Coordinates of C-alpha atoms in Angstrom, one line a residue:
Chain W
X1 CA 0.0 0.0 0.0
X2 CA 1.1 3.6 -0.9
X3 CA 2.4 6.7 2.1
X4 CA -0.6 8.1 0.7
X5 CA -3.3 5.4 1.5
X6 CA -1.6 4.7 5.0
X7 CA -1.7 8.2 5.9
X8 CA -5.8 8.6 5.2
X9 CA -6.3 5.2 7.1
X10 CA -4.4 6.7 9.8
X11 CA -5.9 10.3 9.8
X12 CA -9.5 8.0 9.6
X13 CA -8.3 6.0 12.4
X14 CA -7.1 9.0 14.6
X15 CA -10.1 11.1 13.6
X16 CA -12.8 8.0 14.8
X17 CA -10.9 7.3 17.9
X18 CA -11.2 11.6 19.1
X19 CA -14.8 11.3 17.8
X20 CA -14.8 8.1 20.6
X21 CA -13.1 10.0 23.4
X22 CA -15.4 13.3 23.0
X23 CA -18.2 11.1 23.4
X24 CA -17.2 8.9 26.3
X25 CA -15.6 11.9 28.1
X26 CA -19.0 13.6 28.4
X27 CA -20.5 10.4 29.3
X28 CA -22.6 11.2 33.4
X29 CA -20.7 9.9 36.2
X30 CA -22.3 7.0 37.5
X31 CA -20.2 5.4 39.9
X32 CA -21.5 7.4 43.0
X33 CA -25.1 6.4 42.4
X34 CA -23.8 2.5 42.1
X35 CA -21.5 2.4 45.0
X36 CA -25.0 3.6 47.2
X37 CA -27.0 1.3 45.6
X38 CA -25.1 -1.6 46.6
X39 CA -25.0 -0.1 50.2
X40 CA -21.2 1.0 49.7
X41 CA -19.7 3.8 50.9
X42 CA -17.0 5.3 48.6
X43 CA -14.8 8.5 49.7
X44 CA -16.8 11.7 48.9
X45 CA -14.7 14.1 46.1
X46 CA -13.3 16.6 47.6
X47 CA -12.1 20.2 45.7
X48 CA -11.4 23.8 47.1
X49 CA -14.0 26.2 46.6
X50 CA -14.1 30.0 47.6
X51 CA -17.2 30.6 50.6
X52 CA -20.4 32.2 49.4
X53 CA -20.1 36.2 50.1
X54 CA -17.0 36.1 52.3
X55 CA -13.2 35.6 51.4
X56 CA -11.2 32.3 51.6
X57 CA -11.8 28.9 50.4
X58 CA -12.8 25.6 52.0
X59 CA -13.3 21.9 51.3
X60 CA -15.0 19.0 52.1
X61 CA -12.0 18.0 54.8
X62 CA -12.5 20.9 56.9
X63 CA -15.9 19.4 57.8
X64 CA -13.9 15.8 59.0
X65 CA -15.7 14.5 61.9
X66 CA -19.1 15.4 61.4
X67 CA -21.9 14.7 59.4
X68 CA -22.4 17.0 56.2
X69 CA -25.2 17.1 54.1
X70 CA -23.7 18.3 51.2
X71 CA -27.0 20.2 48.8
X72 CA -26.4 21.3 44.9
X73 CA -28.2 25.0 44.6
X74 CA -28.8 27.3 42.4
X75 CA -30.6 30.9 42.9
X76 CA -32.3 30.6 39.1
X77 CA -33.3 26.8 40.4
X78 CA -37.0 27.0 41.7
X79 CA -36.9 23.5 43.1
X80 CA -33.7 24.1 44.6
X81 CA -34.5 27.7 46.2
X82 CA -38.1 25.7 47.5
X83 CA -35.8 23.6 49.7
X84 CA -33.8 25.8 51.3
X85 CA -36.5 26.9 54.2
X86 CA -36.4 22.9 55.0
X87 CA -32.5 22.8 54.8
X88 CA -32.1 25.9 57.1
X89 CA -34.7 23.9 59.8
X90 CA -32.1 20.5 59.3
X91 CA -29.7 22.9 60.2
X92 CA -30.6 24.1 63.0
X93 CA -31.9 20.7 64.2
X94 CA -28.3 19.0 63.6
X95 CA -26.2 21.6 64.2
X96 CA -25.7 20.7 68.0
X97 CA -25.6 16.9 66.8
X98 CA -22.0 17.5 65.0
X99 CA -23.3 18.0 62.0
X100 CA -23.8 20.4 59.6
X101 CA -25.7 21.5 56.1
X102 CA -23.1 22.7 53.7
X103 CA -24.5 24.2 50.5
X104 CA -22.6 24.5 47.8
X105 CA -23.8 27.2 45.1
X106 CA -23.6 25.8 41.5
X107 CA -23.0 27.9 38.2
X108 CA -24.8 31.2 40.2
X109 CA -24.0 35.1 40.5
X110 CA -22.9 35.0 43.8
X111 CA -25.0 38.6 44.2
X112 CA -28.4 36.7 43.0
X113 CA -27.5 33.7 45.9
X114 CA -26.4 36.0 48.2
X115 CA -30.3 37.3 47.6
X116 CA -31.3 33.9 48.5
X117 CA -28.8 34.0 51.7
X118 CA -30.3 36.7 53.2
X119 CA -34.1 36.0 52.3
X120 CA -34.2 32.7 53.9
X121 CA -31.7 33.8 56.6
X122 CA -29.6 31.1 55.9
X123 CA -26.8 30.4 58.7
X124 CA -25.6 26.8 57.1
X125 CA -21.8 27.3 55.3
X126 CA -22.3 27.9 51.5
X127 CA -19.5 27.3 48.8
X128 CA -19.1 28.0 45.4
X129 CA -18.7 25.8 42.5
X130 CA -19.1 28.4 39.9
X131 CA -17.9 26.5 37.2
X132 CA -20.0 23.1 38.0
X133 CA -16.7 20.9 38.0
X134 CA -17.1 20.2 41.6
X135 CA -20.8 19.1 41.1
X136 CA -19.1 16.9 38.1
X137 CA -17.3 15.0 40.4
X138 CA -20.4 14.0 42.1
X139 CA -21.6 12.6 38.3
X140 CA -24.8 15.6 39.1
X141 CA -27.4 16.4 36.4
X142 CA -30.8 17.1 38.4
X143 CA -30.4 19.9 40.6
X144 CA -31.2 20.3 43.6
X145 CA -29.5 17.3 44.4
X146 CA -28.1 16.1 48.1
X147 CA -25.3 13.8 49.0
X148 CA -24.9 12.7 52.8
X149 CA -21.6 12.5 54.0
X150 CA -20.7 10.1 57.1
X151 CA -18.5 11.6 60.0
X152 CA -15.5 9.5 58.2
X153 CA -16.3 11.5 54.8
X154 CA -17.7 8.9 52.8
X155 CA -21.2 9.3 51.0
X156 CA -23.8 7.3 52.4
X157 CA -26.9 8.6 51.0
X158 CA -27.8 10.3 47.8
X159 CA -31.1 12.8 46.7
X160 CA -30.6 13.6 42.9
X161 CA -33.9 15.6 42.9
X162 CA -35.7 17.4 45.9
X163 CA -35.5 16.2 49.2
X164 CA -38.3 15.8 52.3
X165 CA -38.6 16.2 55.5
X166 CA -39.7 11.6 55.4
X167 CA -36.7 11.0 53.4
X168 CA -34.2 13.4 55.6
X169 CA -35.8 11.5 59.1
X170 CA -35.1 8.2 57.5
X171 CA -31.6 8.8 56.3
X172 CA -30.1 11.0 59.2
X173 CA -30.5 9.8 62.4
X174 CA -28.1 6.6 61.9
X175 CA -25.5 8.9 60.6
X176 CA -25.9 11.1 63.4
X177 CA -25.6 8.2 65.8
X178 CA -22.6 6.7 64.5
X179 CA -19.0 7.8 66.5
X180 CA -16.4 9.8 64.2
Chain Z
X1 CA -4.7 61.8 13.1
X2 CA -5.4 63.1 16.5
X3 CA -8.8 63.2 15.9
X4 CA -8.6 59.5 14.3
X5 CA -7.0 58.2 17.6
X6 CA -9.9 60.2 19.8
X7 CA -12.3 58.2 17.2
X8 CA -10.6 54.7 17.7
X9 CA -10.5 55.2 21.5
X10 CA -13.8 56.1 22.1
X11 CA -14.8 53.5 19.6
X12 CA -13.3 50.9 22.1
X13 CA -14.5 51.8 24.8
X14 CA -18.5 52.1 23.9
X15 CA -20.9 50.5 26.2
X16 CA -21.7 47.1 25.0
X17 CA -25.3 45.9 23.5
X18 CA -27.0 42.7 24.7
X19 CA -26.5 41.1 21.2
X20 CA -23.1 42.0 20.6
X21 CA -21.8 39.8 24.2
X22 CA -24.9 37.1 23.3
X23 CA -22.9 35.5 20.7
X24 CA -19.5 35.4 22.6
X25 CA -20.4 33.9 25.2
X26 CA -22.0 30.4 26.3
X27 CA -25.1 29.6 28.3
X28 CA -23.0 27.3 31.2
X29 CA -25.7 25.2 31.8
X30 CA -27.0 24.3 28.4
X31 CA -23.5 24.1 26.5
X32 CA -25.2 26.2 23.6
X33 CA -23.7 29.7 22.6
X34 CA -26.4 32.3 24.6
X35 CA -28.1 33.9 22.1
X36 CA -30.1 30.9 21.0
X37 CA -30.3 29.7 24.8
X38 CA -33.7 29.7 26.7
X39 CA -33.4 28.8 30.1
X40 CA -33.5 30.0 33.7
X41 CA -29.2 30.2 34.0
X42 CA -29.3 31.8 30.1
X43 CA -32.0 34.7 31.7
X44 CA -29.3 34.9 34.6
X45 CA -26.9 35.5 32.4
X46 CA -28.5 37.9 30.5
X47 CA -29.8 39.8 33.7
X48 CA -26.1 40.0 34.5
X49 CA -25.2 41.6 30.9
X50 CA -28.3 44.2 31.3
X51 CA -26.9 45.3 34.5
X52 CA -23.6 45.5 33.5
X53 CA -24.3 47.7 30.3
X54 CA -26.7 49.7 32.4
X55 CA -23.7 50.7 34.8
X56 CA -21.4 51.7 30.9
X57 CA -19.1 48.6 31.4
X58 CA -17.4 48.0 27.4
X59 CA -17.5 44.0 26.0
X60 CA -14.3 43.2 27.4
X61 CA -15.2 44.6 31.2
X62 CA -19.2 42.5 30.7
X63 CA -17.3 39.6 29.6
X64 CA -15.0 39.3 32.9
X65 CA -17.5 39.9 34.9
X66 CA -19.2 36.9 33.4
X67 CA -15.8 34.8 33.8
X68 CA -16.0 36.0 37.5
X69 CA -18.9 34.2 38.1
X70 CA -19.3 31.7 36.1
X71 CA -15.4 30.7 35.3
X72 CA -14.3 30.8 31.9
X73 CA -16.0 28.2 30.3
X74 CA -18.6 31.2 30.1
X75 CA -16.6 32.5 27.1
X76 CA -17.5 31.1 23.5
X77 CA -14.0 30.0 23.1
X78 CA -13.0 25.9 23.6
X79 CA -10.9 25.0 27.0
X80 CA -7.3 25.4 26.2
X81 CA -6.1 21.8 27.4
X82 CA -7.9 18.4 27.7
X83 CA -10.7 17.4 25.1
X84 CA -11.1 21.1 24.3
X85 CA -7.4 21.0 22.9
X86 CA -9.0 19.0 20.0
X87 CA -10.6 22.1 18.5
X88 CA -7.3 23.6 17.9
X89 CA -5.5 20.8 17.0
X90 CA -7.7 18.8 14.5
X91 CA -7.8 21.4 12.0
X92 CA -4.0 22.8 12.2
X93 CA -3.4 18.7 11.7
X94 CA -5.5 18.6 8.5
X95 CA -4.7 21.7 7.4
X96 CA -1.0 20.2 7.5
X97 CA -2.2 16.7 6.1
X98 CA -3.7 18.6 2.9
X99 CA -0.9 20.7 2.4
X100 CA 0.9 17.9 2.6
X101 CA -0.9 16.1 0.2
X102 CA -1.0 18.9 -2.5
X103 CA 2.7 19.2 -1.9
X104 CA 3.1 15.3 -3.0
X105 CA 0.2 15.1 -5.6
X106 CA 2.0 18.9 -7.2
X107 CA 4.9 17.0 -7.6
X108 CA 4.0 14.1 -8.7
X109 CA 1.8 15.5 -11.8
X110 CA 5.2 17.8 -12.3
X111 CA 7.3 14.4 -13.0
X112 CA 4.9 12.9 -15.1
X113 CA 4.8 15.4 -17.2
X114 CA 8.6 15.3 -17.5
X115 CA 9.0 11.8 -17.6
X116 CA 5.4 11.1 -19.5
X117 CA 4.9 10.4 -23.5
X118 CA 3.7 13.4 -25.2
X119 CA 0.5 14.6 -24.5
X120 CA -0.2 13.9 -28.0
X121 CA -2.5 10.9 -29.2
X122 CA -2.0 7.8 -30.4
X123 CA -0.2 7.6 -33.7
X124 CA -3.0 7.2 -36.7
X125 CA -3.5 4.5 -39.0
X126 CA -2.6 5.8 -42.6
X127 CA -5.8 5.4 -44.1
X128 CA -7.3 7.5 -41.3
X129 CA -4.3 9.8 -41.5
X130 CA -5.2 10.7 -45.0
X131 CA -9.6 10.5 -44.6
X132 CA -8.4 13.2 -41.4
X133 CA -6.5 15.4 -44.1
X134 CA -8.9 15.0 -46.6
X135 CA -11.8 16.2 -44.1
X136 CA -9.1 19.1 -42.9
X137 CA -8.5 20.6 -45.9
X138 CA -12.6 20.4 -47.1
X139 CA -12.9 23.0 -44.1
X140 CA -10.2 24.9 -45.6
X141 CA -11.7 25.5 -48.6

């Protein structure tokens, strides 16, 4: 076979295999949603992220020891912005338990959350993802969307959707109970 | 020329119009470039232009204030390593490959038609070398 044949085979071949990658790189995260199924708990991502309306950053790590229940948001969500009145109330209910609600505000103006913040007098810790790669590492495509975290920093439950109060009563209280 | 550079400076830095950041820019949630997006983060967006033209910001200023919130997969341009490296690469790489293969094929038509028989036809048998001059030299006449 001619250069010439060998080199449009190959620019076929290379073109076919990018086409492959592009596709399979976009491909949803799934490994999270399997690892709870099967009643696993798998080591919760973890990524920097600046704090919602003040300076610095934090991450997951900084919340070691206690129970975090970890809530996708966004200010031009509706069904997201309808639960935060019930995830201010599971604040202030497991607060004193070692535990705490951390929001993390996805792919927002932080002035339009901020809104939020103040309107539901918020006092659970809110960071941003502004560019939704956190929330990517979490495979995340419905928003709102909760993860639980256990006081060793693994996920133990998952909410891709709206929670309530039945399904936050049924999945805390074990967490709660269990030592760091 | 003074007055050309007072016409080029205040030429750059006009306020901006919704339409003319739309199309550089991306909706973050829908992947799609904003002016054809419809959605709740797209209206954000736009909100956010509005405000920012309303307060005489220029296209470059609107357009990191986007980045600022959103991160700069905002702008309409493709990441700059990973998958969105392709975009640059894939057609500098066939733009080489076709260059490339004019290059060869060039060349190759050049030595044929150094090396090549004549381009003449094939050599005629003599009674149709004498029916073609006979029929030549009627149109002559």
């Amino acid at each position: 076979m001619r250069f010439g044949s060998w080199a449009v085979i190959a620019t076929l071949v290379a073109l076919v295999g990018l086409l492959s990658y592009g596709v399979a790189s976009k491909r949803t995260d799934t490994s999270i949603d399997e690892a709870v199924a099967a009643g696993q708990r798998i080591e919760a991502p973890e990524m920097d992220l600046p704090v919602l309306g003040q300076p610095g950053e934090r991450t997951l790590s900084d919340y070691r020891g206690k129970v975090v229940v970890l809530n996708f948001w966004a200010s031009w969500c509706k069904p997201c912005t309808e639960e935060l009145p019930l995830l201010e109330r599971t604040q202030k209910r497991i607060a004193p338990q070692d535990a705490t609600v951390l929001g993390i505000n996805y792919k927002d103006v932080s002035g339009d959350a901020l809104g939020f913040v103040r309107r539901f007098r918020l006092t659970f810790p809110t960071l941003r993802d502004r560019d939704g790669a956190f929330a990517e590492l979490y495979g995340s495509r419905a928003f709102p969307e909760t993860f639980v975290i256990d006081r060793r920093g693994r996920i133990a439950a998952q909410r891709r959707g709206p929670v309530d109060q039945r399904w936050l009563d049924r999945t805390l209280p074990p967490l709660l109970a269990e030592p760091a | 020329m003074k007055l050309l550079a007072l016409l080029l400076v205040a030429f750059a830095a006009a306020p901006a119009s919704l339409p003319d950041v739309e199309d550089e820019v991306m909706c973050v949630e829908c992947g799609t470039v904003l002016n054809i997006s419809n959605s709740p983060v797209a209206d954000q967006e736009r909100a956010l232009i509005r405000r920012q033209i309303a307060q005489g910001r220029d296209k470059e200023e609107i357009k990191a204030a986007l980045v600022e919130e959103y991160g700069p997969g905002v702008l309409a341009m493709p990441d700059e390593g990973g998958f969105g490296l392709a975009a640059y690469l894939v057609p500098a790489l066939l733009a080489l490959l076709a260059a490339g293969g004019l290059a060869v094929a060039a060349r190759r038509w050049r030595r044929r038609g150094d090396d090549g028989p004549p381009a003449t036809g094939p050599e005629l048998e003599p009674a149709d070398d004498r029916r073609l001059d006979a029929e030549l030299a009627a149109y002559d006449r």
